[in-house]
Short mmCIF file of C-alpha atoms in Angstrom, two decimals:
data_model
loop_
_atom_site.label_atom_id
_atom_site.label_comp_id
_atom_site.label_asym_id
_atom_site.label_seq_id
_atom_site.Cartn_x
_atom_site.Cartn_y
_atom_site.Cartn_z
CA UNK A 1 -24.73 -5.83 2.87
CA UNK A 2 -24.96 -2.53 1.27
CA UNK A 3 -22.03 -0.26 0.90
CA UNK A 4 -21.94 2.21 3.44
CA UNK A 5 -23.73 0.08 5.78
CA UNK A 6 -22.25 -1.19 8.85
CA UNK A 7 -21.35 -4.69 9.49
CA UNK A 8 -22.43 -5.06 13.15
CA UNK A 9 -25.26 -3.08 14.48
CA UNK A 10 -25.71 -1.08 17.86
CA UNK A 11 -22.01 -1.16 19.03
CA UNK A 12 -20.35 1.73 20.74
CA UNK A 13 -17.47 2.65 18.76
CA UNK A 14 -17.75 3.56 14.97
CA UNK A 15 -14.89 3.76 12.39
CA UNK A 16 -15.11 4.07 8.73
CA UNK A 17 -12.80 2.15 6.25
CA UNK A 18 -12.64 4.10 2.97
CA UNK A 19 -11.27 1.45 0.26
CA UNK A 20 -11.53 0.89 -3.55
CA UNK A 21 -10.89 -2.73 -3.62
CA UNK A 22 -11.69 -5.42 -1.21
CA UNK A 23 -8.25 -7.31 -0.83
CA UNK A 24 -7.29 -10.08 1.69
CA UNK A 25 -6.68 -7.27 4.17
CA UNK A 26 -10.06 -5.63 4.21
CA UNK A 27 -11.73 -8.77 4.60
CA UNK A 28 -9.51 -9.41 8.02
CA UNK A 29 -10.27 -6.09 8.88
CA UNK A 30 -13.97 -6.85 8.92
CA UNK A 31 -13.65 -10.17 10.45
CA UNK A 32 -11.44 -8.50 13.41
CA UNK A 33 -13.83 -5.58 13.99
CA UNK A 34 -16.60 -8.25 14.38
CA UNK A 35 -14.65 -10.31 16.73
CA UNK A 36 -14.13 -7.27 18.44
CA UNK A 37 -17.77 -5.66 18.42
CA UNK A 38 -16.58 -2.65 16.43
CA UNK A 39 -18.77 -0.84 14.26
CA UNK A 40 -17.32 0.01 11.05
CA UNK A 41 -18.61 1.66 7.73
CA UNK A 42 -17.36 0.40 4.62
CA UNK A 43 -17.19 3.10 2.25
CA UNK A 44 -16.30 2.19 -1.71
CA UNK A 45 -14.33 5.41 -3.00
CA UNK A 46 -15.34 4.72 -6.19
CA UNK A 47 -18.85 5.09 -5.58
CA UNK A 48 -18.63 8.17 -3.42
CA UNK A 49 -18.44 11.73 -4.21
CA UNK A 50 -17.87 14.95 -2.14
CA UNK A 51 -19.06 18.29 -1.85
CA UNK A 52 -16.10 19.98 -0.97
CA UNK A 53 -17.11 23.59 -0.27
CA UNK A 54 -19.91 22.97 2.23
CA UNK A 55 -20.60 19.45 3.04
CA UNK A 56 -19.99 18.41 6.84
CA UNK A 57 -18.73 14.79 6.79
CA UNK A 58 -18.10 14.16 10.74
CA UNK A 59 -21.84 12.73 10.75
CA UNK A 60 -21.08 10.01 8.11
CA UNK A 61 -17.88 8.59 8.80
CA UNK A 62 -17.58 8.40 12.69
CA UNK A 63 -14.59 9.04 14.87
CA UNK A 64 -11.88 7.87 12.65
CA UNK A 65 -11.25 7.15 9.23
CA UNK A 66 -8.87 4.38 7.95
CA UNK A 67 -8.12 5.17 4.46
CA UNK A 68 -6.96 1.79 2.24
CA UNK A 69 -7.23 2.83 -1.31
CA UNK A 70 -5.42 0.57 -3.83
CA UNK A 71 -4.99 3.43 -5.69
CA UNK A 72 -2.34 6.06 -4.23
CA UNK A 73 -3.56 9.17 -5.94
CA UNK A 74 -7.45 8.27 -4.99
CA UNK A 75 -6.49 7.57 -1.23
CA UNK A 76 -4.28 10.77 -1.15
CA UNK A 77 -7.01 13.11 -2.53
CA UNK A 78 -9.69 11.55 -0.26
CA UNK A 79 -7.37 11.86 2.69
CA UNK A 80 -6.96 15.38 1.74
CA UNK A 81 -10.55 16.18 1.93
CA UNK A 82 -11.52 14.04 4.87
CA UNK A 83 -8.73 15.75 6.92
CA UNK A 84 -9.60 19.34 5.75
CA UNK A 85 -13.24 18.50 6.88
CA UNK A 86 -12.06 17.93 10.25
CA UNK A 87 -11.97 14.01 10.30
CA UNK A 88 -8.91 12.20 11.73
CA UNK A 89 -7.62 9.68 9.10
CA UNK A 90 -5.27 7.20 9.10
CA UNK A 91 -2.61 7.43 7.72
CA UNK A 92 -2.67 11.26 7.75
CA UNK A 93 -2.59 13.34 4.57
CA UNK A 94 1.40 14.31 4.97
CA UNK A 95 2.57 10.29 6.06
CA UNK A 96 0.61 9.03 2.91
CA UNK A 97 2.01 11.63 0.80
CA UNK A 98 5.70 11.13 1.68
CA UNK A 99 5.14 7.24 1.85
CA UNK A 100 3.49 7.40 -1.59
CA UNK A 101 6.66 9.30 -3.12
CA UNK A 102 10.23 7.46 -2.73
CA UNK A 103 11.79 10.79 -3.08
CA UNK A 104 10.01 12.58 -0.29
CA UNK A 105 10.52 9.23 1.75
CA UNK A 106 14.20 9.43 1.02
CA UNK A 107 14.38 13.11 2.37
CA UNK A 108 12.21 12.38 5.18
CA UNK A 109 14.70 9.22 6.18
CA UNK A 110 18.08 11.33 5.59
CA UNK A 111 16.74 14.07 7.64
CA UNK A 112 16.03 11.76 10.46
CA UNK A 113 19.28 10.27 10.13
CA UNK A 114 17.86 7.01 9.20
CA UNK A 115 20.35 4.68 7.70
CA UNK A 116 18.90 4.43 3.97
CA UNK A 117 20.78 3.66 0.86
CA UNK A 118 22.77 6.43 -1.16
CA UNK A 119 20.12 8.41 -3.29
CA UNK A 120 20.29 10.54 -6.08
CA UNK A 121 17.57 12.41 -8.35
CA UNK A 122 17.80 13.72 -11.93
CA UNK A 123 15.31 15.39 -14.21
CA UNK A 124 17.08 14.68 -17.67
CA UNK A 125 18.11 11.45 -19.14
CA UNK A 126 21.58 13.00 -19.44
CA UNK A 127 21.91 14.04 -15.80
CA UNK A 128 20.85 10.59 -14.88
CA UNK A 129 23.84 9.33 -16.82
CA UNK A 130 26.26 11.57 -15.39
CA UNK A 131 25.28 10.32 -12.02
CA UNK A 132 25.06 6.91 -12.87
CA UNK A 133 28.67 7.01 -14.60
CA UNK A 134 29.83 8.87 -11.29
CA UNK A 135 28.41 6.10 -8.49
CA UNK A 136 29.34 3.30 -10.93
CA UNK A 137 27.60 0.16 -11.95
CA UNK A 138 25.22 -1.68 -10.87
CA UNK A 139 22.85 0.77 -9.69
CA UNK A 140 19.01 0.81 -9.40
CA UNK A 141 16.64 2.97 -10.88
CA UNK A 142 12.79 3.26 -9.56
CA UNK A 143 9.76 5.35 -10.18
CA UNK A 144 9.14 7.94 -7.74
CA UNK A 145 5.40 7.00 -7.42
CA UNK A 146 4.55 3.29 -7.67
CA UNK A 147 4.27 0.24 -5.89
CA UNK A 148 5.01 -3.89 -5.67
CA UNK A 149 8.04 -3.44 -7.60
CA UNK A 150 6.84 -2.10 -10.56
CA UNK A 151 9.68 -0.66 -12.92
CA UNK A 152 12.15 -1.12 -10.40
CA UNK A 153 14.89 -1.85 -12.36
CA UNK A 154 18.68 -2.90 -11.68
CA UNK A 155 20.86 -1.00 -14.38
CA UNK A 156 24.06 -3.55 -14.71
CA UNK A 157 26.16 -1.40 -17.20
CA UNK A 158 25.76 1.99 -19.16
CA UNK A 159 24.11 0.25 -22.49
CA UNK A 160 21.20 -0.90 -19.98
CA UNK A 161 21.16 2.82 -18.44
CA UNK A 162 20.90 4.45 -21.86
CA UNK A 163 17.91 1.88 -22.82
CA UNK A 164 15.95 2.37 -19.73
CA UNK A 165 16.27 6.36 -19.75
CA UNK A 166 15.26 6.18 -23.48
CA UNK A 167 12.28 3.98 -22.57
CA UNK A 168 11.33 6.22 -19.77
CA UNK A 169 11.54 9.55 -21.94
CA UNK A 170 9.13 7.91 -24.69
CA UNK A 171 6.71 6.48 -22.17
CA UNK A 172 5.52 10.17 -21.83
CA UNK A 173 4.53 10.02 -17.92
CA UNK A 174 5.88 13.12 -16.51
CA UNK A 175 6.86 11.29 -13.22
CA UNK A 176 8.92 8.91 -15.18
CA UNK A 177 10.70 12.03 -16.07
CA UNK A 178 12.00 12.38 -12.45
CA UNK A 179 15.10 9.86 -12.42
CA UNK A 180 15.45 8.29 -8.81
CA UNK A 181 18.58 6.32 -8.62
CA UNK A 182 20.17 4.41 -5.76
CA UNK A 183 23.37 2.41 -5.21
CA UNK A 184 22.69 -1.25 -5.73
CA UNK A 185 23.02 -2.41 -1.92
CA UNK A 186 24.83 -5.63 -1.28
CA UNK A 187 22.31 -7.88 0.39
CA UNK A 188 21.18 -11.55 0.59
CA UNK A 189 18.47 -12.31 -1.72
CA UNK A 190 16.01 -11.21 0.68
CA UNK A 191 14.47 -8.08 2.57
CA UNK A 192 12.78 -7.43 5.92
CA UNK A 193 9.32 -5.96 6.10
CA UNK A 194 8.28 -4.68 9.35
CA UNK A 195 4.80 -3.80 10.23
CA UNK A 196 4.82 -0.65 12.60
CA UNK A 197 1.22 -0.01 14.16
CA UNK A 198 1.70 3.06 16.28
CA UNK A 199 4.93 2.88 18.44
CA UNK A 200 4.92 -0.62 18.11
CA UNK A 201 6.45 -3.23 15.68
CA UNK A 202 3.85 -5.67 15.34
CA UNK A 203 5.46 -8.34 13.02
CA UNK A 204 8.47 -8.94 10.87
CA UNK A 205 8.99 -11.21 8.02
CA UNK A 206 12.14 -12.03 5.64
CA UNK A 207 10.73 -11.73 2.00
CA UNK A 208 12.93 -13.94 -0.24
CA UNK A 209 13.43 -13.38 -3.84
CA UNK A 210 11.63 -16.27 -6.22
CA UNK A 211 13.93 -18.19 -7.85
CA UNK A 212 15.53 -16.26 -10.90
CA UNK A 213 14.33 -12.87 -9.88
CA UNK A 214 15.78 -10.08 -8.11
CA UNK A 215 13.08 -8.15 -6.52
CA UNK A 216 11.37 -9.58 -2.79
CA UNK A 217 7.95 -7.90 -3.41
CA UNK A 218 5.36 -10.56 -2.26
CA UNK A 219 3.08 -9.45 -5.38
CA UNK A 220 5.91 -10.94 -7.56
CA UNK A 221 6.00 -14.15 -5.98
CA UNK A 222 8.50 -13.67 -2.80
CA UNK A 223 8.09 -16.04 0.17
CA UNK A 224 8.11 -14.94 3.81
CA UNK A 225 9.57 -16.33 6.87
CA UNK A 226 9.32 -14.96 10.23
CA UNK A 227 12.37 -12.61 11.11
CA UNK A 228 13.35 -12.03 14.79
CA UNK A 229 12.73 -8.36 16.33
CA UNK A 230 15.88 -7.51 17.34
CA UNK A 231 16.69 -4.09 19.08
CA UNK A 232 18.39 -2.81 16.39
CA UNK A 233 15.70 -3.75 13.91
CA UNK A 234 13.23 -2.09 16.35
CA UNK A 235 15.15 1.21 16.54
CA UNK A 236 15.43 1.51 12.80
CA UNK A 237 11.76 0.41 11.99
CA UNK A 238 10.28 2.94 14.62
CA UNK A 239 12.39 5.94 13.71
CA UNK A 240 11.98 5.38 10.27
CA UNK A 241 8.05 5.49 10.81
CA UNK A 242 8.48 8.23 13.09
CA UNK A 243 10.43 10.19 10.40
CA UNK A 244 7.32 10.34 7.95
CA UNK A 245 4.79 11.23 10.75
CA UNK A 246 3.85 7.37 12.08
CA UNK A 247 0.66 5.55 11.97
CA UNK A 248 0.28 2.18 10.28
CA UNK A 249 3.17 1.26 8.08
CA UNK A 250 4.98 -1.29 6.49
CA UNK A 251 9.04 -0.34 6.81
CA UNK A 252 11.23 -2.49 4.53
CA UNK A 253 14.64 -2.72 5.30
CA UNK A 254 17.94 -4.41 3.74
CA UNK A 255 20.61 -6.10 5.47
CA UNK A 256 23.45 -4.35 3.93
CA UNK A 257 27.25 -5.05 5.03
CA UNK A 258 27.12 -1.88 7.26
CA UNK A 259 23.66 -2.81 9.17
CA UNK A 260 20.12 -2.56 8.00
CA UNK A 261 18.87 0.38 5.60
CA UNK A 262 15.70 1.61 5.27
CA UNK A 263 14.62 1.83 1.21
CA UNK A 264 10.72 2.02 1.62
CA UNK A 265 7.87 2.50 3.77
CA UNK A 266 4.26 1.76 2.81
CA UNK A 267 1.18 3.65 4.18
CA UNK A 268 -1.57 1.32 2.61
CA UNK A 269 -0.08 -1.84 3.97
CA UNK A 270 -0.59 -5.14 2.76
CA UNK A 271 0.08 -7.58 5.63
CA UNK A 272 -1.15 -10.94 4.18
CA UNK A 273 2.37 -12.16 4.04
CA UNK A 274 3.11 -11.16 7.40
CA UNK A 275 0.32 -12.31 9.34
CA UNK A 276 0.54 -15.54 7.64
CA UNK A 277 4.21 -15.65 8.05
CA UNK A 278 4.06 -14.76 12.13
CA UNK A 279 0.75 -15.69 13.19
CA UNK A 280 0.15 -12.31 14.42
CA UNK A 281 -3.23 -10.93 14.18
CA UNK A 282 -2.45 -7.56 12.26
CA UNK A 283 -5.63 -6.68 11.50
CA UNK A 284 -6.74 -6.45 15.34
CA UNK A 285 -3.68 -4.50 16.21
CA UNK A 286 -4.57 -2.04 13.72
CA UNK A 287 -8.37 -1.70 15.15
CA UNK A 288 -6.72 -1.61 18.65
CA UNK A 289 -4.70 1.19 17.57
CA UNK A 290 -7.51 3.17 16.12
CA UNK A 291 -9.68 2.72 19.09
CA UNK A 292 -6.66 3.90 21.38
CA UNK A 293 -5.99 7.19 19.20
CA UNK A 294 -9.54 7.65 19.03
CA UNK A 295 -9.82 8.46 22.59
CA UNK A 296 -7.09 11.00 22.58
CA UNK B 1 -25.33 -18.42 -5.08
CA UNK B 2 -24.33 -17.96 -8.97
CA UNK B 3 -24.08 -15.16 -11.16
CA UNK B 4 -23.68 -15.09 -15.11
CA UNK B 5 -20.64 -13.86 -16.95
CA UNK B 6 -21.38 -10.94 -18.92
CA UNK B 7 -18.59 -11.73 -21.31
CA UNK B 8 -19.12 -15.28 -21.89
CA UNK B 9 -22.15 -16.16 -20.21
CA UNK B 10 -20.24 -18.69 -17.95
CA UNK B 11 -21.31 -19.33 -14.45
CA UNK B 12 -19.51 -17.52 -11.67
CA UNK B 13 -19.98 -18.76 -7.87
CA UNK B 14 -20.35 -16.61 -5.52
CA UNK B 15 -18.91 -17.87 -1.88
CA UNK B 16 -21.13 -17.23 0.85
CA UNK B 17 -18.89 -15.49 2.92
CA UNK B 18 -18.37 -12.85 0.05
CA UNK B 19 -18.19 -9.04 0.91
CA UNK B 20 -18.78 -6.05 -0.85
CA UNK B 21 -16.21 -5.06 -3.35
CA UNK B 22 -14.74 -8.70 -3.30
CA UNK B 23 -13.21 -9.69 -6.75
CA UNK B 24 -14.39 -12.77 -8.11
CA UNK B 25 -13.31 -14.41 -11.52
CA UNK B 26 -15.17 -16.03 -14.45
CA UNK B 27 -13.85 -19.69 -14.24
CA UNK B 28 -14.16 -20.09 -18.26
CA UNK B 29 -12.74 -16.45 -19.64
CA UNK B 30 -10.98 -15.53 -16.56
CA UNK B 31 -12.56 -11.70 -16.65
CA UNK B 32 -12.29 -10.25 -12.96
CA UNK B 33 -15.70 -8.51 -11.64
CA UNK B 34 -16.41 -6.76 -8.56
CA UNK B 35 -19.09 -7.98 -6.49
CA UNK B 36 -21.94 -5.77 -5.17
CA UNK B 37 -24.24 -7.33 -2.78
CA UNK B 38 -27.67 -5.48 -2.59
CA UNK B 39 -29.73 -5.31 0.99
CA UNK B 40 -31.97 -8.17 -0.38
CA UNK B 41 -29.24 -10.36 -0.97
CA UNK B 42 -29.04 -10.21 -4.76
CA UNK B 43 -25.84 -9.92 -6.27
CA UNK B 44 -24.38 -7.43 -8.94
CA UNK B 45 -21.11 -8.01 -10.87
CA UNK B 46 -19.39 -4.92 -12.36
CA UNK B 47 -15.98 -5.30 -14.54
CA UNK B 48 -13.22 -4.50 -12.17
CA UNK B 49 -10.84 -1.97 -12.68
CA UNK B 50 -7.32 -3.06 -14.36
CA UNK B 51 -4.41 -2.60 -12.41
CA UNK B 52 -3.38 1.22 -12.37
CA UNK B 53 0.42 2.80 -12.60
CA UNK B 54 -0.74 4.35 -8.89
CA UNK B 55 -1.61 1.23 -7.64
CA UNK B 56 0.10 -0.66 -4.73
CA UNK B 57 0.56 -0.31 -1.00
#
């Protein structure tokens, strides 16, 4: 099949999926679309360019576009173009923008009064150290942009803080000069991933750290088991999703002594772990959601 | 179907259910390629992008 061609011919509903790497999830969506007899256009963002001042894109992209770029900035810019050209994109630019930036996510969660870890931001190593000395060790430092647990670091003492801040300064990346610092939540060696599609939690899993590791990202080897969807979990996840504008989201929570806290929301979700752990056909749920909102 | 690795000339097997954009790996040298399937069914391999600092979900 050629890029841009549909997977199944002559069917009523048309969606586009714009992507830049065919992951397990893209293949699951393609298979689910075949089963549901939904026509999808597959568009590789790497092979696409836009005349952003004059081009009418509606004809090429159908009723709705599912944006699934693995590169955050590529996806964000594609979404901006398509939305400004009048297309309906899932997730929206605002949601993608907020979820792709941990500081914007924390601000949105805090504003909506969703329980979230205590978070601080500083713009120099000196002020970052002041914060760390004040909140105490251990603490956590994260890049504001990034995923899969990359460069997320526990800071167990002042010497480690100084070393990490020095490394960040010398890395020459402007985004790493924004120091996003969080309290270290006392949690079991796992977190909870919920998959929110529209106004429903479709699946929830525990992600347990691999032996000897601290982080709970499946990309880093975490194992998954089914997590029961309690009303408390549902309330927190749906409220968090709403706080960032809603759509198709992965809301991650930690079990703190004071209850669940939301620490991250992902907008280009990877759901292989959740689907294999729960048996829920998440790809079909996503297509059903797109069908539902495209009728509005 | 098989393709040749541009790096080491190894033989890369392309599964029948492969789709455009899928990543295939050379079993000999480990280099990753992105698959492109033409309308006539022919396959082209392009060296895949390496992980960027903004990659993720």
